Amino acid sequence: DIQMTQSPSSLSASVGDRVTITCRASQSISSYLNWYQQKPGKAPKFLIYAASSLQTGVPSRFSGSGSGTDFTLTISSLQPEDFASYYCQQSYITPITFGQGTRLETK
Amino acid sequence: QLQLQESGPGLVKPSETLSLTCTVSGGSISSSAYYWGWIRQPPGRGLEWIGSIYYSGSTYYNPSLESRVTISVDTSKNQFSLKLSSVTAADTAVYYCARHPLWRGLLRGWFDPWGQGTLVTVSS
């Protein structure tokens, strides 16, 4: 199985901050990397596919980059509604696997 | 707008079989562009893919669960279902269903949209 490792596991930030979350795959997954946002008690919300393509309706302050084994999710200017957990997911090969999550909290 | 809704018992006894159904509305489960998946999340933990099914019945399963999992589809009802046998407390989780698109003709897509999820507790 491909292991997906996110860092940090948790992050404290303030409204307006620029934040970056990293996701590393245990082997190359090309650009088959997707990102989700999850708020407490809710289903994950799909944000980014193919490492850097924004899903329709997702604010442009979200961006993704990377290929191979190293990927990043960046929020350029945090908004109050962005405090949530974020998960990466590889879709290169089954079994599909997710990162352990990054919890973004208010500082 | 496509919507998915999970249904099934919220409490299952150890060693029994967990059974859930996902009802798809606002679109056809028989679309050639999509698989349909199950994902679970134990309380306070991360996401685990269980498996995905095509309208034809073709399936992919997570090897870690494959010996206990069966996913089936009923195109006449626009539903797909999950059965997980011989459950233990470790199977307690919120279970989600989601659409799983093909990407470049292969099962390399993402999950979107998701159902709201249903908590299944394994306890006697």
GROMACS .gro file of C-alpha atoms in nm:
model
  231
    1ASP     CA    1   0.000   0.000   0.000
    2ILE     CA    2   0.107   0.358  -0.060
    3GLN     CA    3   0.146   0.543   0.269
    4MET     CA    4   0.043   0.908   0.273
    5THR     CA    5   0.202   1.122   0.544
    6GLN     CA    6   0.079   1.471   0.619
    7SER     CA    7   0.260   1.737   0.812
    8PRO     CA    8   0.199   1.898   1.041
    9SER     CA    9  -0.067   1.693   1.217
   10SER     CA   10  -0.202   2.012   1.366
   11LEU     CA   11  -0.148   2.378   1.297
   12SER     CA   12  -0.249   2.696   1.477
   13ALA     CA   13  -0.301   3.004   1.265
   14SER     CA   14  -0.490   3.333   1.250
   15VAL     CA   15  -0.733   3.483   1.004
   16GLY     CA   16  -0.536   3.632   0.717
   17ASP     CA   17  -0.239   3.399   0.758
   18ARG     CA   18  -0.091   3.202   0.471
   19VAL     CA   19  -0.072   2.835   0.560
   20THR     CA   20   0.081   2.536   0.389
   21ILE     CA   21   0.011   2.169   0.453
   22THR     CA   22   0.243   1.902   0.317
   23CYS     CA   23   0.155   1.552   0.199
   24ARG     CA   24   0.422   1.296   0.116
   25ALA     CA   25   0.366   0.964  -0.060
   26SER     CA   26   0.576   0.656   0.014
   27GLN     CA   27   0.631   0.611  -0.362
   28SER     CA   28   0.571   0.817  -0.671
   29ILE     CA   29   0.204   0.880  -0.748
   30SER     CA   30   0.259   1.117  -1.041
   31SER     CA   31  -0.008   1.385  -0.994
   32TYR     CA   32  -0.284   1.155  -0.868
   33LEU     CA   33  -0.333   1.348  -0.547
   34ASN     CA   34  -0.657   1.496  -0.416
   35TRP     CA   35  -0.740   1.720  -0.119
   36TYR     CA   36  -1.044   1.738   0.107
   37GLN     CA   37  -1.166   1.966   0.385
   38GLN     CA   38  -1.367   1.826   0.675
   39LYS     CA   39  -1.548   2.014   0.947
   40PRO     CA   40  -1.660   1.847   1.271
   41GLY     CA   41  -1.962   1.623   1.225
   42LYS     CA   42  -1.966   1.675   0.850
   43ALA     CA   43  -1.864   1.474   0.547
   44PRO     CA   44  -1.541   1.565   0.373
   45LYS     CA   45  -1.565   1.829   0.104
   46PHE     CA   46  -1.367   1.781  -0.214
   47LEU     CA   47  -1.128   2.070  -0.287
   48ILE     CA   48  -0.851   1.985  -0.534
   49TYR     CA   49  -0.786   1.705  -0.782
   50ALA     CA   50  -0.481   1.604  -0.983
   51ALA     CA   51  -0.259   1.785  -0.732
   52SER     CA   52  -0.337   2.137  -0.851
   53SER     CA   53  -0.681   2.160  -1.016
   54LEU     CA   54  -0.942   2.344  -0.813
   55GLN     CA   55  -1.287   2.187  -0.794
   56THR     CA   56  -1.562   2.416  -0.921
   57GLY     CA   57  -1.681   2.651  -0.652
   58VAL     CA   58  -1.374   2.624  -0.431
   59PRO     CA   59  -1.234   2.968  -0.344
   60SER     CA   60  -0.919   3.071  -0.526
   61ARG     CA   61  -0.732   3.123  -0.199
   62PHE     CA   62  -0.689   2.744  -0.202
   63SER     CA   63  -0.414   2.605  -0.422
   64GLY     CA   64  -0.227   2.280  -0.461
   65SER     CA   65   0.105   2.184  -0.607
   66GLY     CA   66   0.349   1.899  -0.639
   67SER     CA   67   0.411   1.577  -0.825
   68GLY     CA   68   0.586   1.250  -0.762
   69THR     CA   69   0.599   1.209  -0.387
   70ASP     CA   70   0.573   1.562  -0.244
   71PHE     CA   71   0.263   1.778  -0.248
   72THR     CA   72   0.135   2.091  -0.079
   73LEU     CA   73  -0.199   2.253  -0.008
   74THR     CA   74  -0.178   2.628   0.046
   75ILE     CA   75  -0.442   2.866   0.175
   76SER     CA   76  -0.325   3.213   0.080
   77SER     CA   77  -0.527   3.413   0.333
   78LEU     CA   78  -0.712   3.217   0.598
   79GLN     CA   79  -1.080   3.291   0.643
   80PRO     CA   80  -1.285   3.197   0.950
   81GLU     CA   81  -1.460   2.918   0.760
   82ASP     CA   82  -1.128   2.753   0.671
   83PHE     CA   83  -1.060   2.624   1.021
   84ALA     CA   84  -1.113   2.252   0.970
   85SER     CA   85  -0.924   1.929   0.908
   86TYR     CA   86  -0.762   1.862   0.573
   87TYR     CA   87  -0.686   1.525   0.413
   88CYS     CA   88  -0.485   1.425   0.112
   89GLN     CA   89  -0.574   1.114  -0.088
   90GLN     CA   90  -0.379   0.924  -0.351
   91SER     CA   91  -0.568   0.780  -0.644
   92TYR     CA   92  -0.270   0.639  -0.833
   93ILE     CA   93  -0.329   0.280  -0.736
   94THR     CA   94  -0.561   0.073  -0.522
   95PRO     CA   95  -0.594   0.047  -0.234
   96ILE     CA   96  -0.678   0.415  -0.233
   97THR     CA   97  -0.522   0.570   0.075
   98PHE     CA   98  -0.560   0.893   0.269
   99GLY     CA   99  -0.322   1.094   0.479
  100GLN     CA  100  -0.385   1.098   0.852
  101GLY     CA  101  -0.517   1.453   0.838
  102THR     CA  102  -0.406   1.800   0.943
  103ARG     CA  103  -0.615   1.989   1.194
  104LEU     CA  104  -0.611   2.364   1.134
  105GLU     CA  105  -0.700   2.552   1.451
  106THR     CA  106  -0.743   2.911   1.552
  107LYS     CA  107  -0.440   3.063   1.723
  108GLN     CA  108  -2.783   1.814  -0.799
  109LEU     CA  109  -2.655   1.470  -0.717
  110GLN     CA  110  -2.717   1.357  -0.360
  111LEU     CA  111  -2.624   1.040  -0.173
  112GLN     CA  112  -2.785   0.912   0.146
  113GLU     CA  113  -2.668   0.625   0.363
  114SER     CA  114  -2.916   0.413   0.555
  115GLY     CA  115  -2.900   0.113   0.782
  116PRO     CA  116  -2.880   0.003   1.146
  117GLY     CA  117  -2.679   0.221   1.379
  118LEU     CA  118  -2.599  -0.064   1.615
  119VAL     CA  119  -2.457  -0.404   1.522
  120LYS     CA  120  -2.356  -0.685   1.756
  121PRO     CA  121  -2.002  -0.827   1.747
  122SER     CA  122  -1.956  -1.115   1.500
  123GLU     CA  123  -2.265  -1.011   1.304
  124THR     CA  124  -2.287  -0.849   0.960
  125LEU     CA  125  -2.305  -0.475   0.908
  126SER     CA  126  -2.537  -0.381   0.620
  127LEU     CA  127  -2.573  -0.033   0.473
  128THR     CA  128  -2.739   0.105   0.162
  129CYS     CA  129  -2.659   0.423  -0.028
  130THR     CA  130  -2.941   0.578  -0.228
  131VAL     CA  131  -2.841   0.806  -0.514
  132SER     CA  132  -3.077   1.084  -0.621
  133GLY     CA  133  -3.050   1.355  -0.883
  134GLY     CA  134  -2.854   1.133  -1.121
  135SER     CA  135  -2.819   0.780  -1.250
  136ILE     CA  136  -2.601   0.521  -1.085
  137SER     CA  137  -2.572   0.362  -1.430
  138SER     CA  138  -2.349   0.636  -1.569
  139SER     CA  139  -2.044   0.495  -1.745
  140ALA     CA  140  -1.823   0.770  -1.599
  141TYR     CA  141  -1.841   0.673  -1.236
  142TYR     CA  142  -1.774   0.411  -0.976
  143TRP     CA  143  -1.948   0.439  -0.639
  144GLY     CA  144  -1.751   0.405  -0.321
  145TRP     CA  145  -1.766   0.339   0.050
  146ILE     CA  146  -1.529   0.511   0.294
  147ARG     CA  147  -1.529   0.491   0.673
  148GLN     CA  148  -1.393   0.702   0.957
  149PRO     CA  149  -1.355   0.569   1.313
  150PRO     CA  150  -1.438   0.830   1.577
  151GLY     CA  151  -1.162   1.088   1.601
  152ARG     CA  152  -0.954   0.919   1.333
  153GLY     CA  153  -0.878   0.937   0.963
  154LEU     CA  154  -1.045   0.811   0.648
  155GLU     CA  155  -1.024   0.454   0.516
  156TRP     CA  156  -1.140   0.348   0.171
  157ILE     CA  157  -1.345   0.028   0.184
  158GLY     CA  158  -1.420  -0.034  -0.181
  159SER     CA  159  -1.591   0.086  -0.497
  160ILE     CA  160  -1.839  -0.059  -0.746
  161TYR     CA  161  -1.937   0.010  -1.108
  162TYR     CA  162  -2.295  -0.013  -1.229
  163SER     CA  163  -2.203  -0.337  -1.406
  164GLY     CA  164  -2.106  -0.491  -1.072
  165SER     CA  165  -1.730  -0.465  -1.117
  166THR     CA  166  -1.568  -0.406  -0.779
  167TYR     CA  167  -1.243  -0.296  -0.620
  168TYR     CA  168  -1.188  -0.369  -0.251
  169ASN     CA  169  -0.933  -0.264   0.006
  170PRO     CA  170  -0.727  -0.580   0.066
  171SER     CA  171  -0.730  -0.510   0.439
  172LEU     CA  172  -1.107  -0.569   0.442
  173GLU     CA  173  -1.161  -0.778   0.130
  174SER     CA  174  -1.220  -1.107   0.310
  175ARG     CA  175  -1.516  -0.955   0.496
  176VAL     CA  176  -1.660  -0.705   0.247
  177THR     CA  177  -1.922  -0.734  -0.024
  178ILE     CA  178  -2.039  -0.432  -0.223
  179SER     CA  179  -2.334  -0.473  -0.456
  180VAL     CA  180  -2.542  -0.251  -0.683
  181ASP     CA  181  -2.911  -0.235  -0.767
  182THR     CA  182  -2.950  -0.014  -1.072
  183SER     CA  183  -3.331  -0.046  -1.068
  184LYS     CA  184  -3.338   0.128  -0.730
  185ASN     CA  185  -3.040   0.357  -0.797
  186GLN     CA  186  -2.872   0.212  -0.488
  187PHE     CA  187  -2.554   0.039  -0.389
  188SER     CA  188  -2.490  -0.152  -0.070
  189LEU     CA  189  -2.218  -0.255   0.171
  190LYS     CA  190  -2.198  -0.571   0.377
  191LEU     CA  191  -1.918  -0.620   0.629
  192SER     CA  192  -1.916  -0.952   0.807
  193SER     CA  193  -1.777  -1.068   1.142
  194VAL     CA  194  -1.764  -0.716   1.281
  195THR     CA  195  -1.574  -0.617   1.593
  196ALA     CA  196  -1.549  -0.297   1.793
  197ALA     CA  197  -1.273  -0.188   1.552
  198ASP     CA  198  -1.540  -0.155   1.282
  199THR     CA  199  -1.719   0.118   1.477
  200ALA     CA  200  -1.708   0.419   1.248
  201VAL     CA  201  -1.898   0.673   1.045
  202TYR     CA  202  -1.960   0.512   0.709
  203TYR     CA  203  -1.979   0.735   0.402
  204CYS     CA  204  -2.083   0.663   0.047
  205ALA     CA  205  -1.953   0.879  -0.237
  206ARG     CA  206  -1.935   0.904  -0.613
  207HIS     CA  207  -1.598   0.793  -0.748
  208PRO     CA  208  -1.530   0.909  -1.105
  209LEU     CA  209  -1.309   0.740  -1.354
  210TRP     CA  210  -1.014   0.960  -1.450
  211ARG     CA  211  -0.850   0.908  -1.785
  212GLY     CA  212  -1.050   0.589  -1.812
  213LEU     CA  213  -0.910   0.438  -1.495
  214LEU     CA  214  -1.012   0.423  -1.129
  215ARG     CA  215  -0.791   0.718  -1.047
  216GLY     CA  216  -1.051   0.972  -0.946
  217TRP     CA  217  -1.159   1.138  -0.628
  218PHE     CA  218  -1.468   1.115  -0.410
  219ASP     CA  219  -1.736   1.376  -0.474
  220PRO     CA  220  -2.004   1.426  -0.361
  221TRP     CA  221  -2.031   1.243  -0.031
  222GLY     CA  222  -2.332   1.132   0.168
  223GLN     CA  223  -2.376   1.282   0.513
  224GLY     CA  224  -2.245   0.963   0.674
  225THR     CA  225  -2.398   0.724   0.922
  226LEU     CA  226  -2.248   0.615   1.252
  227VAL     CA  227  -2.239   0.241   1.304
  228THR     CA  228  -2.150   0.120   1.651
  229VAL     CA  229  -2.046  -0.238   1.713
  230SER     CA  230  -2.148  -0.339   2.062
  231SER     CA  231  -2.337  -0.610   2.242
   0.00000   0.00000   0.00000
